[in-house]
PDB file of C-alpha atoms in Angstrom:
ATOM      1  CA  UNK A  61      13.334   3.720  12.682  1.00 37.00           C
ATOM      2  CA  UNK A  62      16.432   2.410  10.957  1.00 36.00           C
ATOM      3  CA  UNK A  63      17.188   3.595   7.256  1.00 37.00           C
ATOM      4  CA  UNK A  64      16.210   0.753   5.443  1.00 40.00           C
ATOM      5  CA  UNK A  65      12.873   0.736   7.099  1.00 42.00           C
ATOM      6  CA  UNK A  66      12.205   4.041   6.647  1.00 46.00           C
ATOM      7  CA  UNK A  67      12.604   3.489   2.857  1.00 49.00           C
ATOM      8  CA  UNK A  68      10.096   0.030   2.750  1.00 51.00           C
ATOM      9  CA  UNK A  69      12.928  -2.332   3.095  1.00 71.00           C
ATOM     10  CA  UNK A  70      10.804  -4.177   5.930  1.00 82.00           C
ATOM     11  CA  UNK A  71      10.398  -7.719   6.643  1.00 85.00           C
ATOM     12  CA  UNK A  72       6.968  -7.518   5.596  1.00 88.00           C
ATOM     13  CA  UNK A  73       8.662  -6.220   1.825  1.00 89.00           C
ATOM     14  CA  UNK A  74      11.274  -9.008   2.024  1.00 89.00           C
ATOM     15  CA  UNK A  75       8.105 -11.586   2.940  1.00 87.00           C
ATOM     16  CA  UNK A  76       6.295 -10.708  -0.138  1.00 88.00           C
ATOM     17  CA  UNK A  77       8.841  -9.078  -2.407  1.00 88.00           C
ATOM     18  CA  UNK A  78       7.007  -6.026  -3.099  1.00 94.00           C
ATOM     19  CA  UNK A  79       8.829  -2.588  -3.727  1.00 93.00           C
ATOM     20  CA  UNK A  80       7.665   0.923  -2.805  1.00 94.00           C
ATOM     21  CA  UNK A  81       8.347   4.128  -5.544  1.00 94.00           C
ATOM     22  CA  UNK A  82       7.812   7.359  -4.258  1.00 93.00           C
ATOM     23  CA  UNK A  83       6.517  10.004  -6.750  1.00 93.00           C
ATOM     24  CA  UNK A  84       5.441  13.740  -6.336  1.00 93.00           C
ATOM     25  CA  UNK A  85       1.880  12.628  -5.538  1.00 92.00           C
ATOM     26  CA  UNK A  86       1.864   9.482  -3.748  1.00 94.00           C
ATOM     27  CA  UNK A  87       3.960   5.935  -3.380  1.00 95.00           C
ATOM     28  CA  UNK A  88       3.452   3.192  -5.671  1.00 97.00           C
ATOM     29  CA  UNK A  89       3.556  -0.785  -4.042  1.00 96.00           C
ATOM     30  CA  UNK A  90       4.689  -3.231  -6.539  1.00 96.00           C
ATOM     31  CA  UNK A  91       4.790  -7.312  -6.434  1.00 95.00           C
ATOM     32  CA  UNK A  92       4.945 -10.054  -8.484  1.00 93.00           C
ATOM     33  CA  UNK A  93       2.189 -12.233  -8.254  1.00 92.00           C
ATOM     34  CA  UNK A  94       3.577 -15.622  -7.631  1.00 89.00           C
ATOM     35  CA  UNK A  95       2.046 -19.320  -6.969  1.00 90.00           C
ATOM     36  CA  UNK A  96       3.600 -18.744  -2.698  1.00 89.00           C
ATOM     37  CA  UNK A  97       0.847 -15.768  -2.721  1.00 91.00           C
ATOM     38  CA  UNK A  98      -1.939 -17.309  -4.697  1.00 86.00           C
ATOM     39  CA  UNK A  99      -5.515 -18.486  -3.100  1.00 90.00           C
ATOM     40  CA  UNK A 100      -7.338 -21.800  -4.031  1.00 92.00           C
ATOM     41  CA  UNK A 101      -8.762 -19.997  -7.409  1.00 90.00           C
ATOM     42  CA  UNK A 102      -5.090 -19.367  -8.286  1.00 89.00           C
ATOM     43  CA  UNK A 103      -5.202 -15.632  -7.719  1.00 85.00           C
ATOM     44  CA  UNK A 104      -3.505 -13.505  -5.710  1.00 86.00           C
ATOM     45  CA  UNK A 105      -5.265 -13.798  -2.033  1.00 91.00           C
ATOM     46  CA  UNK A 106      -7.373 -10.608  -0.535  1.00 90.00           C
ATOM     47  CA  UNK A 107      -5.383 -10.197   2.420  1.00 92.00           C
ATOM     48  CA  UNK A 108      -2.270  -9.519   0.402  1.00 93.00           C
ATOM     49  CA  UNK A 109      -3.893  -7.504  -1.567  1.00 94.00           C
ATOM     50  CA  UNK A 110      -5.195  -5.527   1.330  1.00 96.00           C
ATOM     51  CA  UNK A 111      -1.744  -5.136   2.492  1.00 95.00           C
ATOM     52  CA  UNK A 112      -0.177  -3.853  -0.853  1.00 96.00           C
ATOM     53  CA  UNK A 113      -3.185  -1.325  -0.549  1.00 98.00           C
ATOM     54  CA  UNK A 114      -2.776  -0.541   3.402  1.00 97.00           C
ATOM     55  CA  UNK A 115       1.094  -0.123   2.350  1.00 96.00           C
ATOM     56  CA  UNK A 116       0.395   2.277  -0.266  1.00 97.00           C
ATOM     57  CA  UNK A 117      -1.873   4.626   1.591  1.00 97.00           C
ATOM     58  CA  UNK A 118       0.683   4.389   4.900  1.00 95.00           C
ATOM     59  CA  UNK A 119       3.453   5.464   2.039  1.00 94.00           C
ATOM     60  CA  UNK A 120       1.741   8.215   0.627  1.00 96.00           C
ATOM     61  CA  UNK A 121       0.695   9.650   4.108  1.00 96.00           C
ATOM     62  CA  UNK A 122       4.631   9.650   5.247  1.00 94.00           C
ATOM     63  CA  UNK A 123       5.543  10.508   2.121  1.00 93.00           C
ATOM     64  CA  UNK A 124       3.539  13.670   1.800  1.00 94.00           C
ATOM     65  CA  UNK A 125       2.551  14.526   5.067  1.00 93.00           C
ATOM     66  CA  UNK A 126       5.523  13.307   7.567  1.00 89.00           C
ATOM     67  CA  UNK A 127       8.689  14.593   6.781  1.00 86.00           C
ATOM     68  CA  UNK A 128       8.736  12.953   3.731  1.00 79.00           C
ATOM     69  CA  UNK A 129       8.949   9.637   5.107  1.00 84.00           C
ATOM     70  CA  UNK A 130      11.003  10.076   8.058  1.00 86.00           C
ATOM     71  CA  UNK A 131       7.539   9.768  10.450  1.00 90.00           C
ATOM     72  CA  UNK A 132       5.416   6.834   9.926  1.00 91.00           C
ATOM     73  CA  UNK A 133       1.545   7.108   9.835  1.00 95.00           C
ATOM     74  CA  UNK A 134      -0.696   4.525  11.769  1.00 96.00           C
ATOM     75  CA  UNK A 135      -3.383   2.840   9.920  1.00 97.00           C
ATOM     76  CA  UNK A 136      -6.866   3.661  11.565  1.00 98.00           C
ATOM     77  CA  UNK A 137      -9.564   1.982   9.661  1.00 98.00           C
ATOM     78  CA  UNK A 138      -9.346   0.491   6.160  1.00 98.00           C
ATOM     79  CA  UNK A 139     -11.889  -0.478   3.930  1.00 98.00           C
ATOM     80  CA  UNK A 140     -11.101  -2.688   0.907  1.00 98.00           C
ATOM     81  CA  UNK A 141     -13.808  -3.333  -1.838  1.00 98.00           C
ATOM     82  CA  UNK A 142     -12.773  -6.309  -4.243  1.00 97.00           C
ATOM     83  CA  UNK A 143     -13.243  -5.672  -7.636  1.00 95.00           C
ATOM     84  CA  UNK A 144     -11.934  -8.450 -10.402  1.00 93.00           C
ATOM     85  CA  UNK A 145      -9.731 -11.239  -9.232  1.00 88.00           C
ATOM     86  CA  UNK A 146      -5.426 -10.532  -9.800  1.00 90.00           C
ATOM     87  CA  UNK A 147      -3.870 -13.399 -11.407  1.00 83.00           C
ATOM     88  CA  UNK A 148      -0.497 -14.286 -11.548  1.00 88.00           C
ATOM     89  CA  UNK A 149       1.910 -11.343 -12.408  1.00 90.00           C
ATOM     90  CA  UNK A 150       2.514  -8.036 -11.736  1.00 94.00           C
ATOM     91  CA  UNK A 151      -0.058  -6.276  -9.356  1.00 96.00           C
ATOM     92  CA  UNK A 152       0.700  -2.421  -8.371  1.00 96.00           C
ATOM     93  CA  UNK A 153      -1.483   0.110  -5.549  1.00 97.00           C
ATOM     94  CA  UNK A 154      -0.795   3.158  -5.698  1.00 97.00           C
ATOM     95  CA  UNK A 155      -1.965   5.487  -3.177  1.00 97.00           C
ATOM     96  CA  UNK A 156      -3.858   9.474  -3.532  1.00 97.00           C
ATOM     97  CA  UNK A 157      -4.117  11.856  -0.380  1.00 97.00           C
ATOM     98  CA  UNK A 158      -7.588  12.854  -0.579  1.00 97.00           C
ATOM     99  CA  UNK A 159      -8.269  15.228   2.695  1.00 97.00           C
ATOM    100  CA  UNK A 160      -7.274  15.581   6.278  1.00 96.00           C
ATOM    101  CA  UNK A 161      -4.718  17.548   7.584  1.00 92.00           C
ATOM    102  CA  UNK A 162      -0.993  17.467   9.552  1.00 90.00           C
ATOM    103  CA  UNK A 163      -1.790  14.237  12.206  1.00 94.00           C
ATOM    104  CA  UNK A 164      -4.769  12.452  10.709  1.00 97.00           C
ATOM    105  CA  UNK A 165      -4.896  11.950   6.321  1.00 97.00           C
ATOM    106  CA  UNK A 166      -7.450  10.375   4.465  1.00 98.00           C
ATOM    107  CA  UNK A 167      -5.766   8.215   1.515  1.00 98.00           C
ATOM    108  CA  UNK A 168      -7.240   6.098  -1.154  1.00 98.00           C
ATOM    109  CA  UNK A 169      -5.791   3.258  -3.315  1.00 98.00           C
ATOM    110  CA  UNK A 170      -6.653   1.392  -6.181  1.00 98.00           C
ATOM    111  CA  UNK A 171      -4.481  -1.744  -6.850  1.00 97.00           C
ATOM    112  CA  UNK A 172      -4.582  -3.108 -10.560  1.00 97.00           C
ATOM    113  CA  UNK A 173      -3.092  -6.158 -12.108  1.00 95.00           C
ATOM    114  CA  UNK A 174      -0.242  -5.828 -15.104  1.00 93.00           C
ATOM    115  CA  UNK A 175      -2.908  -5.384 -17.403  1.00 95.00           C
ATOM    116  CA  UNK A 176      -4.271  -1.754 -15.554  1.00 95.00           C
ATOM    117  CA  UNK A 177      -7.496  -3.713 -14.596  1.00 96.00           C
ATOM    118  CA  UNK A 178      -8.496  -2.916 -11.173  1.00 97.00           C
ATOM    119  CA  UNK A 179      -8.657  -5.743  -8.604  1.00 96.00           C
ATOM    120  CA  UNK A 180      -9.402  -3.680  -5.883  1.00 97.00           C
ATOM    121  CA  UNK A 181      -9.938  -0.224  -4.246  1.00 98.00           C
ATOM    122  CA  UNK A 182      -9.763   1.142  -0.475  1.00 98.00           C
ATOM    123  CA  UNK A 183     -10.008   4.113   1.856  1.00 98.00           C
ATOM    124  CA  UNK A 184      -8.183   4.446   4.545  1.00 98.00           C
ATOM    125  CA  UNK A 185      -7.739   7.306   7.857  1.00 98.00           C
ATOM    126  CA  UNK A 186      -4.357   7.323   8.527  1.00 97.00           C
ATOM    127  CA  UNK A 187      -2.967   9.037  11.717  1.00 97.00           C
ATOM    128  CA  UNK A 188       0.723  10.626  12.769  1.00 95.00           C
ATOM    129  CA  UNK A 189       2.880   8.780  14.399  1.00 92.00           C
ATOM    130  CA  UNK A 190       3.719  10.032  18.004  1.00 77.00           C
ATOM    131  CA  UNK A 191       7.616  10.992  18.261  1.00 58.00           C
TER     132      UNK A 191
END
């Protein structure tokens, strides 16, 4: 994995201009919400939504529990429950380790819009990557 990549400068980052902040306990996914990632209703569409929380969890896994970042960790399942819609703005996950051990890590997220309502919340198993 290159440097930029290994700090969240990936396409998929460039694609939807979020950013990833690392903290002590867990990384933090950032965006603004803009009409290019909006659904019919004018809110910001589930399956980005599910990928700012999938990107959070995979963060905080690395983060804590790979070298601090320098191994990735492989999403295994991911559940996303839908809470309150996101309008346009600023929309943040930020992800908690909440069990597992060295190669598999159970994460949770909850993303919120700019005003701290949450739009959505998610568990995830997150596994090691080989290498």
């Amino acid at each position: 994995m290159n440097d930029a990549r290994a700090h969240g400068v990936t396409g998929t980052a460039r694609l939807l201009g979020y950013t990833i902040d690392l903290a002590p306990e867990g990384a933090t996914v950032s965006m603004a919400v803009t009409e290019d990632h909006t659904n019919r209703q004018g809110n910001l569409h589930g399956g980005l939504i599910a990928t700012l929380l999938d990107t959070a969890m995979g963060a905080t896994a690395s983060h804590l529990r790979g070298d601090d970042g320098r191994v990735p960790f492989l999403t295994l399942s991911l559940t996303v429950n839908f809470l309150a819609p996101a309008p346009r703005g600023r929309v943040s996950a930020t992800g908690r380790i909440t069990g597992g051990g060295h190669k598999t890590v159970f994460v949770e997220a909850t993303a919120r819009a700019g005003d701290g309502t949450p739009v959505a919340h998610a568990v995830g198993t997150f596994k090691r990557a080989a290498g």
